[in-house]
Coordinates of N, CA and C in Angstrom, one line a residue:
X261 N 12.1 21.2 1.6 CA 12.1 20.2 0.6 C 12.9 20.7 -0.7
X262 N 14.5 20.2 -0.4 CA 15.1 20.8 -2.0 C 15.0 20.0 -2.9
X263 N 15.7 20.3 -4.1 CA 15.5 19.2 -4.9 C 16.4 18.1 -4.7
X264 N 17.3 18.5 -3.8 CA 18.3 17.2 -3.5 C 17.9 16.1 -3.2
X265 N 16.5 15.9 -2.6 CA 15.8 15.2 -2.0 C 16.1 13.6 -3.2
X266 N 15.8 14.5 -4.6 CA 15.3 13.4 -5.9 C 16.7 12.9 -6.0
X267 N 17.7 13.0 -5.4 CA 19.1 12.3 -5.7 C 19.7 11.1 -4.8
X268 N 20.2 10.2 -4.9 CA 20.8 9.4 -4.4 C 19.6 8.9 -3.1
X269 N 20.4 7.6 -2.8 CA 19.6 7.0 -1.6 C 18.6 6.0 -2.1
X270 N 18.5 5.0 -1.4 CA 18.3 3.5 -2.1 C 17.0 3.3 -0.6
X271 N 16.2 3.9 0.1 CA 14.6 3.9 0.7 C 13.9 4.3 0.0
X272 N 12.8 3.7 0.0 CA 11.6 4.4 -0.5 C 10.5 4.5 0.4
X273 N 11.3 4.4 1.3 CA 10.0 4.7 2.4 C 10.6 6.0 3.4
X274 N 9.6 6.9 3.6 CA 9.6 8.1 4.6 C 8.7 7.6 6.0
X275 N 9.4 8.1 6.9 CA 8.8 8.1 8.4 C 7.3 8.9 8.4
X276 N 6.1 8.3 8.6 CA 4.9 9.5 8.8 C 5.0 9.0 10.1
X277 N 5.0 10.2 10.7 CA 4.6 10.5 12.3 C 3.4 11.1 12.7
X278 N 2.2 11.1 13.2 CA 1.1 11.5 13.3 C 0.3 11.8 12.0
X279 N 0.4 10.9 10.9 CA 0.0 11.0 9.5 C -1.0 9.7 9.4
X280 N -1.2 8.7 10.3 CA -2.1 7.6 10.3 C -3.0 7.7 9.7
X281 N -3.8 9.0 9.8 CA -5.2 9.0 9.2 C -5.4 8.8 8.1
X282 N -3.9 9.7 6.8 CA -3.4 9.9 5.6 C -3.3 8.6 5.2
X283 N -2.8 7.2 5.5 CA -1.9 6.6 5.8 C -2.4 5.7 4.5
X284 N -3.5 6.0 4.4 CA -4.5 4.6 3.3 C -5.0 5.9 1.7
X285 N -4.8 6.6 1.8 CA -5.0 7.6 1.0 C -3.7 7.6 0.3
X286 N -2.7 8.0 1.2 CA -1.3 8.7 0.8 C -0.4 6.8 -0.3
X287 N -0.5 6.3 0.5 CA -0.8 4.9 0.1 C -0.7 3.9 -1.4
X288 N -2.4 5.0 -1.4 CA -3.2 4.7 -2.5 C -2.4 5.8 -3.3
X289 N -2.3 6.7 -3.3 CA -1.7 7.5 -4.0 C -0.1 7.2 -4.7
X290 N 0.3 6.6 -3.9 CA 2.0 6.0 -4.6 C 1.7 5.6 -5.2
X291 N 1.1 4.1 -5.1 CA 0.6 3.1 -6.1 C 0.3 3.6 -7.0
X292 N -0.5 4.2 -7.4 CA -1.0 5.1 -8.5 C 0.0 5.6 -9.5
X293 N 0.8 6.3 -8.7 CA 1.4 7.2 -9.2 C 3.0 6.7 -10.0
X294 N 3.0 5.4 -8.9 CA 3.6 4.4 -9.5 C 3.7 3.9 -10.9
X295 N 2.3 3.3 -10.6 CA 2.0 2.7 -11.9 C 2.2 3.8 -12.8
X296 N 1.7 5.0 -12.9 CA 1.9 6.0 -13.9 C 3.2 6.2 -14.3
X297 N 4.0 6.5 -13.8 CA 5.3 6.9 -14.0 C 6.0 6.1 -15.0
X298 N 5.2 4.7 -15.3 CA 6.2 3.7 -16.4 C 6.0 4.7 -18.0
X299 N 6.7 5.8 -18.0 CA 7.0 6.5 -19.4 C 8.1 6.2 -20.1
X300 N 7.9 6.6 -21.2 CA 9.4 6.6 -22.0 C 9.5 7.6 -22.8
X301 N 10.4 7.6 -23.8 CA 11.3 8.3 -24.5 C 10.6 8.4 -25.9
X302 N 9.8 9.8 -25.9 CA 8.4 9.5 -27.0 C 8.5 10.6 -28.2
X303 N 8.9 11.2 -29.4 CA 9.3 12.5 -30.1 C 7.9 12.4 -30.5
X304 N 7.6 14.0 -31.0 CA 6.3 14.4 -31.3 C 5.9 14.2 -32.6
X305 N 4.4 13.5 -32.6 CA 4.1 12.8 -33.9 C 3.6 14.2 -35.4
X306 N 3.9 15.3 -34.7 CA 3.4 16.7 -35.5 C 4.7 17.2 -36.1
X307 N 5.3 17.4 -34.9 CA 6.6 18.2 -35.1 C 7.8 17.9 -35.5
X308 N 8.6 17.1 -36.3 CA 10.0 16.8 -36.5 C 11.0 17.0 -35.5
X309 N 11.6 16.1 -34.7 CA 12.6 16.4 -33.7 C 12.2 17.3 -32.4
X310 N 10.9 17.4 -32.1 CA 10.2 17.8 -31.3 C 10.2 16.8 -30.2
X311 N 10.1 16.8 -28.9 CA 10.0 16.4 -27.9 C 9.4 16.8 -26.7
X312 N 7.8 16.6 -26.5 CA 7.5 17.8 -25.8 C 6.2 16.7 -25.1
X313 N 6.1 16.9 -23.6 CA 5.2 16.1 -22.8 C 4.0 16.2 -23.2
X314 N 3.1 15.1 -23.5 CA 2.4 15.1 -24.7 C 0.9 14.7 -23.5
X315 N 1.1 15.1 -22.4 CA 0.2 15.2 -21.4 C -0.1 17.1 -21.1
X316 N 0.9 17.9 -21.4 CA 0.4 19.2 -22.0 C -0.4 19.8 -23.3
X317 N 0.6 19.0 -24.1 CA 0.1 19.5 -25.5 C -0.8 19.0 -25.9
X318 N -1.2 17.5 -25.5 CA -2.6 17.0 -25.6 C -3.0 17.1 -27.6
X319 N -2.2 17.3 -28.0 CA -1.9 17.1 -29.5 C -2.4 15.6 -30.7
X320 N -2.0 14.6 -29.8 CA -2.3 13.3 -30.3 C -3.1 12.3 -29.2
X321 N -4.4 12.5 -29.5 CA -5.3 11.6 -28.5 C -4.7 10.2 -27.9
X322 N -4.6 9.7 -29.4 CA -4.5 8.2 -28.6 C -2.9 8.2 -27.5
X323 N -2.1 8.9 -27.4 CA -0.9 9.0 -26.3 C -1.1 9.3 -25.0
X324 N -2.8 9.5 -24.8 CA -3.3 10.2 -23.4 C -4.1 9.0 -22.9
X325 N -3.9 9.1 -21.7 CA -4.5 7.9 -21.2 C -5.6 8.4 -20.4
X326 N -6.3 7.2 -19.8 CA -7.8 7.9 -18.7 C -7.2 8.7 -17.4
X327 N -7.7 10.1 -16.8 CA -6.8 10.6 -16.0 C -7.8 9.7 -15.2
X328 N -6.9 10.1 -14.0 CA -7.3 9.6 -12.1 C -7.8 10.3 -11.3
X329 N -9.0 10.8 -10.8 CA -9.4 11.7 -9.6 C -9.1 10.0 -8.5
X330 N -8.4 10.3 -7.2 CA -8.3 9.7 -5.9 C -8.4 10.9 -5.1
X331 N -10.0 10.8 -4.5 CA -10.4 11.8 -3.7 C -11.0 11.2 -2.2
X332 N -10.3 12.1 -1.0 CA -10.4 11.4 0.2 C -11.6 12.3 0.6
X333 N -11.9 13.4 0.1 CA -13.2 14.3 0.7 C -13.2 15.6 0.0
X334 N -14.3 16.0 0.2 CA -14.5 17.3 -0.8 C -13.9 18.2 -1.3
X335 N -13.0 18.6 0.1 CA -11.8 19.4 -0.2 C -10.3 18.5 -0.4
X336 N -10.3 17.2 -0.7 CA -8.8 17.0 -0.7 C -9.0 15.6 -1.7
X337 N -8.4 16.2 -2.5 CA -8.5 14.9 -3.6 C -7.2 15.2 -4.6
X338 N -6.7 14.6 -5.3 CA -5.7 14.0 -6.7 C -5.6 13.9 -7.8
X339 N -5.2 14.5 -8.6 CA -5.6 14.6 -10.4 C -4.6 13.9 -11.0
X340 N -4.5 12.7 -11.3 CA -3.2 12.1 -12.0 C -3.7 11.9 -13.5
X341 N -3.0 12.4 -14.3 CA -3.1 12.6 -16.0 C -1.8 12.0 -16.2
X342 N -2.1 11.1 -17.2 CA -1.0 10.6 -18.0 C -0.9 10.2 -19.3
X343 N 0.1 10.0 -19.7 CA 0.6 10.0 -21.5 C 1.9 9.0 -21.1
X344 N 2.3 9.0 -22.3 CA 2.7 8.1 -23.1 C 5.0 8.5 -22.3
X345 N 4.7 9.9 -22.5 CA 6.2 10.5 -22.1 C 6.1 11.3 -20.9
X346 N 4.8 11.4 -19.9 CA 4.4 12.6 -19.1 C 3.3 12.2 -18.3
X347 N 3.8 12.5 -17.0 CA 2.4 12.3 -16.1 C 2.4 14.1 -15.3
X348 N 1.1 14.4 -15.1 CA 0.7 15.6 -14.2 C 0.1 15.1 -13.3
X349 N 0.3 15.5 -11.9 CA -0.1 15.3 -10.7 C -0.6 16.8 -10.2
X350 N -1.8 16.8 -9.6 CA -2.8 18.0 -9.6 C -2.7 17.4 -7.9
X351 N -2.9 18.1 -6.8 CA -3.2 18.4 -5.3 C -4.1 19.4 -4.9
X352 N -5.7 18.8 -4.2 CA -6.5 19.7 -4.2 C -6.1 19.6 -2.7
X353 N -5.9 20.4 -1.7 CA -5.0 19.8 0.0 C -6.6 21.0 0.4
X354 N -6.2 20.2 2.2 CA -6.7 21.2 2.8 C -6.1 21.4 3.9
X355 N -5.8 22.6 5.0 CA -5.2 22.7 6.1 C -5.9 21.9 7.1
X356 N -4.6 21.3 7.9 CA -4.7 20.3 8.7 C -6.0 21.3 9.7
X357 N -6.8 20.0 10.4 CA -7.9 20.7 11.0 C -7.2 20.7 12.7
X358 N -6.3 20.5 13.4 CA -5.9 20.7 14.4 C -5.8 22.3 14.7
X359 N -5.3 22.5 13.8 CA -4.5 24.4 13.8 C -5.8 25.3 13.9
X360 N -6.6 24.7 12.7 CA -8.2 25.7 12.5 C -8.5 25.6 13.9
X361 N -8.9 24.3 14.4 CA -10.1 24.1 15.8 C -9.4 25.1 17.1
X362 N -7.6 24.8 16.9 CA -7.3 25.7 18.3 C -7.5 26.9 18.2
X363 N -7.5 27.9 16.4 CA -7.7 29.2 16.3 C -9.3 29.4 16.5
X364 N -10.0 28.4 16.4 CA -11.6 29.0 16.1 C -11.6 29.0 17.9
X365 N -11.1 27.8 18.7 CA -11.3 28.0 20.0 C -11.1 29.4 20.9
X366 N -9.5 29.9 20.0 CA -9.4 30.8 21.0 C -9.3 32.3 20.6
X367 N -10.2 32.3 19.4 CA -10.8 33.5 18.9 C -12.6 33.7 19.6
X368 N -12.6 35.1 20.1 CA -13.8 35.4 20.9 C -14.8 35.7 19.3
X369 N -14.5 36.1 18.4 CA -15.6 36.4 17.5 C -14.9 35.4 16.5
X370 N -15.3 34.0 15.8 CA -14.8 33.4 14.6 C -15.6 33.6 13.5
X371 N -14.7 33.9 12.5 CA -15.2 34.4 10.9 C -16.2 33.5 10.6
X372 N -17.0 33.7 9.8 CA -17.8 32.6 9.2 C -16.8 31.5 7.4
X373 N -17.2 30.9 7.6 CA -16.6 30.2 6.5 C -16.5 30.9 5.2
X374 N -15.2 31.1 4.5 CA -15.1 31.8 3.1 C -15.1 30.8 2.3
X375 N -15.6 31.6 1.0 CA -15.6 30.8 -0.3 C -14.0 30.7 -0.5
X376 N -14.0 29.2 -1.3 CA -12.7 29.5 -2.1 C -12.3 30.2 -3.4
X377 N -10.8 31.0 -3.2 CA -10.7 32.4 -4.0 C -10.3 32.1 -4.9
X378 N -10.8 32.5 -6.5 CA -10.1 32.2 -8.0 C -10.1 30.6 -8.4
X379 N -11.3 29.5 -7.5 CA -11.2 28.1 -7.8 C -10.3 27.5 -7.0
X380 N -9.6 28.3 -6.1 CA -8.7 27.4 -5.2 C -9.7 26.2 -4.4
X381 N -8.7 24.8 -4.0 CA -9.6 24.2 -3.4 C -9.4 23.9 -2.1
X382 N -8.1 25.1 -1.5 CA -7.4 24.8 -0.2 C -8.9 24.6 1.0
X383 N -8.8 24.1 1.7 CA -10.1 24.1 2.7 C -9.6 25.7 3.3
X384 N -10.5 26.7 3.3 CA -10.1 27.9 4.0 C -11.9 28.5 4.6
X385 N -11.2 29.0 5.9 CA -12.2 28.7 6.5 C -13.0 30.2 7.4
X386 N -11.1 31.2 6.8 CA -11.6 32.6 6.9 C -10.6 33.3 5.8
X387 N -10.7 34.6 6.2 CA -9.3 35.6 5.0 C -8.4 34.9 5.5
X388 N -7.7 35.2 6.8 CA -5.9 34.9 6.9 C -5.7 33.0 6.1
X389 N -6.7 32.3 6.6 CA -6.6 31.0 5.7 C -6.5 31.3 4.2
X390 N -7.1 32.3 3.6 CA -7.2 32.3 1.7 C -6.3 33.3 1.8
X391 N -5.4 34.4 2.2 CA -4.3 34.7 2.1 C -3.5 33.7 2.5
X392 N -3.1 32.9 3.2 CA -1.9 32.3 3.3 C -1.7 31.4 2.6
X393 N -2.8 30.6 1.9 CA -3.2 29.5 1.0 C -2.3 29.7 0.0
X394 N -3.3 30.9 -0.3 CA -2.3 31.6 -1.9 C -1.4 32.2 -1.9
X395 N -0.8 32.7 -0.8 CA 0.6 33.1 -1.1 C 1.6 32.1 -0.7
X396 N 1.5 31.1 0.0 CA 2.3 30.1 0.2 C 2.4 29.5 -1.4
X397 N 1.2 29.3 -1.8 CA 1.8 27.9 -3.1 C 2.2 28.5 -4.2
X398 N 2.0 30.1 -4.2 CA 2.3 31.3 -4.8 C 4.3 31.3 -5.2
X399 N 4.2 31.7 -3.5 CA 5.9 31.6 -3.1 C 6.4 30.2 -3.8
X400 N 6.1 28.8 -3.4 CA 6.4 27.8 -4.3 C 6.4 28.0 -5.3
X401 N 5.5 28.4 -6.3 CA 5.5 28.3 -7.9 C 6.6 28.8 -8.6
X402 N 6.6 30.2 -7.6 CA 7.7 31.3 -8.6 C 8.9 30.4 -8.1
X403 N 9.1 30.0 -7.7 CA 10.7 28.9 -7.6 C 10.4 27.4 -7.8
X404 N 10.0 27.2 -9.1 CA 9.4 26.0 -9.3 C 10.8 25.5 -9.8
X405 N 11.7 26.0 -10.6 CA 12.9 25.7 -10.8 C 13.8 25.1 -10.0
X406 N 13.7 25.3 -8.7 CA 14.2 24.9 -7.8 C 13.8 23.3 -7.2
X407 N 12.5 22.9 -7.4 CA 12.1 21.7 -7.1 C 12.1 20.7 -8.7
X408 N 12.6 21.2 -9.8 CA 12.7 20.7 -11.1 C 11.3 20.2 -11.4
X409 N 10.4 19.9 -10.7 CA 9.1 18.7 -11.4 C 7.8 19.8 -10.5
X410 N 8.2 21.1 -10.7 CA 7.1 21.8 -9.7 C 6.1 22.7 -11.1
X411 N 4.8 23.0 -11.1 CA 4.6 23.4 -12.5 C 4.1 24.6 -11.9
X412 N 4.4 25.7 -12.5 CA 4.4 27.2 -12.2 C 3.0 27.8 -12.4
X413 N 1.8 26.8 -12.9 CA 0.7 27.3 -13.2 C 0.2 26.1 -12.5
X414 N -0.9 25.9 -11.4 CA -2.2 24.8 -11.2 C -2.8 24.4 -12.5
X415 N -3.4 23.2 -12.9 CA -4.2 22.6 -13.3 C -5.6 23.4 -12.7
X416 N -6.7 24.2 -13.7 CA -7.7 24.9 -13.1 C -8.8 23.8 -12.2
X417 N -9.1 24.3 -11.2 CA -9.7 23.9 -10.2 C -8.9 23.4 -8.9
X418 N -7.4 23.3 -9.2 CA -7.0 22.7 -8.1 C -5.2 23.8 -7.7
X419 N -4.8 23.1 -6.3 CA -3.9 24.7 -5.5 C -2.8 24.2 -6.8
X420 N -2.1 23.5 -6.4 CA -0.6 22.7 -7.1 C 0.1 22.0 -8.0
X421 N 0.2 22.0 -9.0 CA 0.6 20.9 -9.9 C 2.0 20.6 -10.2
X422 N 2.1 19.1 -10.2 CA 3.7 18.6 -10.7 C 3.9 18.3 -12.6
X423 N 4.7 18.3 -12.9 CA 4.8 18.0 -14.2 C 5.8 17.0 -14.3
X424 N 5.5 15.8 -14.2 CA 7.1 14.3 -13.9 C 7.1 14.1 -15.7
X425 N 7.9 14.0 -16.6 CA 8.5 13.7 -17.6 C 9.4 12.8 -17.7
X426 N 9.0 11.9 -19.0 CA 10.3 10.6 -19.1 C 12.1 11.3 -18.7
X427 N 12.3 12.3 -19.1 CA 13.3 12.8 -18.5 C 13.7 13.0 -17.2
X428 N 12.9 13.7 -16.4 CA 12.7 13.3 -14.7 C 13.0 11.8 -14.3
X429 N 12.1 10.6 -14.9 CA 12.2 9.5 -14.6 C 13.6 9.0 -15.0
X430 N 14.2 9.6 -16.4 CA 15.8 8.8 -16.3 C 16.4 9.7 -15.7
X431 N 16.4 10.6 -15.5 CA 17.5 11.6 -15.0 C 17.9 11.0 -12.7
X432 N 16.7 10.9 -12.4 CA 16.6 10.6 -11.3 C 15.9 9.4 -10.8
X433 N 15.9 9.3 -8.8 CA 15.4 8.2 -9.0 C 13.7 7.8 -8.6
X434 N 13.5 6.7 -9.3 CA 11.9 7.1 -9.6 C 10.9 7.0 -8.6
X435 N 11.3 5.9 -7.3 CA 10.8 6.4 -6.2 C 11.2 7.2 -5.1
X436 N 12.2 7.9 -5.8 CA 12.6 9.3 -5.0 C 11.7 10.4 -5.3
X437 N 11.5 10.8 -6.6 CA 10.3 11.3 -7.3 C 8.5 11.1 -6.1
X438 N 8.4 10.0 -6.5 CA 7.0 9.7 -5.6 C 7.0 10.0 -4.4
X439 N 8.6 9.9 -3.7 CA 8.8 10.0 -2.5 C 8.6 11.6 -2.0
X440 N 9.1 12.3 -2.9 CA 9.1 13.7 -2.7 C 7.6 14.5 -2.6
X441 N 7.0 13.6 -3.7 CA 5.2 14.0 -4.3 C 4.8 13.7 -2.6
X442 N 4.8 12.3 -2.1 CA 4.1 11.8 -1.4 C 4.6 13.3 0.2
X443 N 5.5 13.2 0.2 CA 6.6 14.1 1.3 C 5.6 15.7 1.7
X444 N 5.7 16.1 0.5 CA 5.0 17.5 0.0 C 3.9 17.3 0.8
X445 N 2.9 16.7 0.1 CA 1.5 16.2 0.2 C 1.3 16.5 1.8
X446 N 2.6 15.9 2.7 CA 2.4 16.0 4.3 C 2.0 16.7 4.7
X447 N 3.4 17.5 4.3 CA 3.4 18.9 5.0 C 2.8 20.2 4.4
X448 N 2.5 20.2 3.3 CA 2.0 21.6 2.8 C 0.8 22.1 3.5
X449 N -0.4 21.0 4.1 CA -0.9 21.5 4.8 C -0.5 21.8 6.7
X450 N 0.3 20.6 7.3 CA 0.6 21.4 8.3 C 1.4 23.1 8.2
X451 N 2.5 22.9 7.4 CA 2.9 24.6 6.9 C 2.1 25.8 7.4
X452 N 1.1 25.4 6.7 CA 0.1 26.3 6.5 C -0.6 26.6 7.5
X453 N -1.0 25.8 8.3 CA -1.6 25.3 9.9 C -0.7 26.0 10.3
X454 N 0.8 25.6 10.4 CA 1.6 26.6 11.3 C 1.7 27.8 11.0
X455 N 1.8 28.4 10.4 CA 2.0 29.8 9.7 C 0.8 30.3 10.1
X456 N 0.0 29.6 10.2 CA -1.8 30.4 10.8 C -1.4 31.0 12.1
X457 N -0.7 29.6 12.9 CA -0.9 29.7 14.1 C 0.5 30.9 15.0
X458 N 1.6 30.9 14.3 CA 2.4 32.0 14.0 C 1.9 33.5 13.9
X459 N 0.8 33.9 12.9 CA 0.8 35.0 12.5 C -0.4 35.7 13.7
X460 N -1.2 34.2 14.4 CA -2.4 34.6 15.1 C -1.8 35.1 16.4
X461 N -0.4 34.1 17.5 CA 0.5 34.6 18.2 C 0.8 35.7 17.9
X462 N 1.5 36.6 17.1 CA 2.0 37.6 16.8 C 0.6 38.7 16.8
X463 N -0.1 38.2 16.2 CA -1.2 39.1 16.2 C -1.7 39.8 17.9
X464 N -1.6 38.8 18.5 CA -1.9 38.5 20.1 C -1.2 39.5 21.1
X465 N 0.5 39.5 20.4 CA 1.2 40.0 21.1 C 1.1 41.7 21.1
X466 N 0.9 41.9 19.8 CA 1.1 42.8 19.0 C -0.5 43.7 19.9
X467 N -1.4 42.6 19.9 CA -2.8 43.5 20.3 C -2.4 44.2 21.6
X468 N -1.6 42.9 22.4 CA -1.3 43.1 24.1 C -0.1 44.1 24.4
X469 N 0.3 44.5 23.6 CA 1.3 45.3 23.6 C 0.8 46.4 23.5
X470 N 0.5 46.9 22.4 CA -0.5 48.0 22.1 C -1.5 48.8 23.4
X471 N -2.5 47.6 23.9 CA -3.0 47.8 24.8 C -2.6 47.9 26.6
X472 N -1.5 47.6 26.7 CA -0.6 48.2 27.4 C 0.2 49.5 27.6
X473 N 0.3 49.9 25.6 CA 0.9 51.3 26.2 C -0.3 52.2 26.1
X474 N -1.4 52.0 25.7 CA -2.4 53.1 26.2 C -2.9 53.0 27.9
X475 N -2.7 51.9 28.0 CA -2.8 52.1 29.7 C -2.2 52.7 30.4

């Protein structure tokens, strides 16, 4: 997902393929985010010639509006905060449960359920799940640059946060923006599901190998 994504191209609709279940959630989530995004071109009521998203600095009350929790279940819900020049989008995700059920199947001893680490709210369900958690959205953050609207610190309690700015919205296009939000949202948990299921193969091979040359 580069940032090329937010350039050019007149759909605003993405193909979900085996995403049905998402389908009324993810949905609900445009709309929203929709509506949010009507910002504009707002200078700072403190600072002289200042311009600064007034959904961080939180400086002048009346510019902030009611935020949005859209939450599908305990571990996977939405934080949309908005202002007047700035919306934040918070993602509490959890890894897809297809990947968990085949590792817990074909593991002979399965971990008991771990707490989530530092407030994370990834659904994780042993260690390799809360290491991979956090070093995947980890690896994303430090190249937040690269996705332009990626914010390098979470909103506390939740894995991910975007930062969309009236700049973003003129600079690019606005349901390319949502489109990309909505895109992310897919896959960050299959990713992660894969990468589980990646490191558990390897793990497998690595055991069967081993145990071969002692024989």
């Amino acid at each position: 997902m580069s940032s090329g994504f937010l350039r050019g191209g007149s759909s605003g609709t993405i193909p979900r393929e085996g995403n049905f279940a998402l389908k009324p959630y993810l949905d609900c989530i445009r709309e929203t985010l929709g509506a949010a995004l009507c910002v504009s071109n707002f200078a700072s009521q403190i600072v002289e010639r200042h311009n600064k998203p007034e959904v961080e600095v939180g400086t002048s009350s009346e510019l902030l509006l009611n935020p949005i929790v859209i939450r599908r279940s305990d571990h996977e819900s939405v934080l949309i905060e908005s202002a007047v020049n700035s919306v934040r989008f918070s993602i509490k995700a959890r890894i897809a449960a297809e990947g968990v059920a085949r590792l817990a199947a074909a593991s002979p001893h399965p971990a008991p359920p771990a707490p989530p680490l530092r407030g994370s709210q990834v659904k994780q369900l042993d260690e390799m799940d809360e290491i991979l958690a956090r070093k995947f959205t980890r690896f994303l953050m430090l190249r937040a640059d690269n996705f332009i609207v990626l914010r390098r610190k979470p909103v506390p309690g939740y894995d991910i946060s975007f930062l969309l700015t009236n700049f973003n919205v003129e600079a690019l296009w606005k349901h390319k923006l949502i489109d990309f939000v909505i895109q992310f949202m897919e896959e960050i948990d299959s990713e992660i599901s894969a990468m589980k299921l990646a490191v558990n193969e390897r793990a497998r091979m690595v055991g069967y190998q081993y145990l071969r040359e002692m024989c």
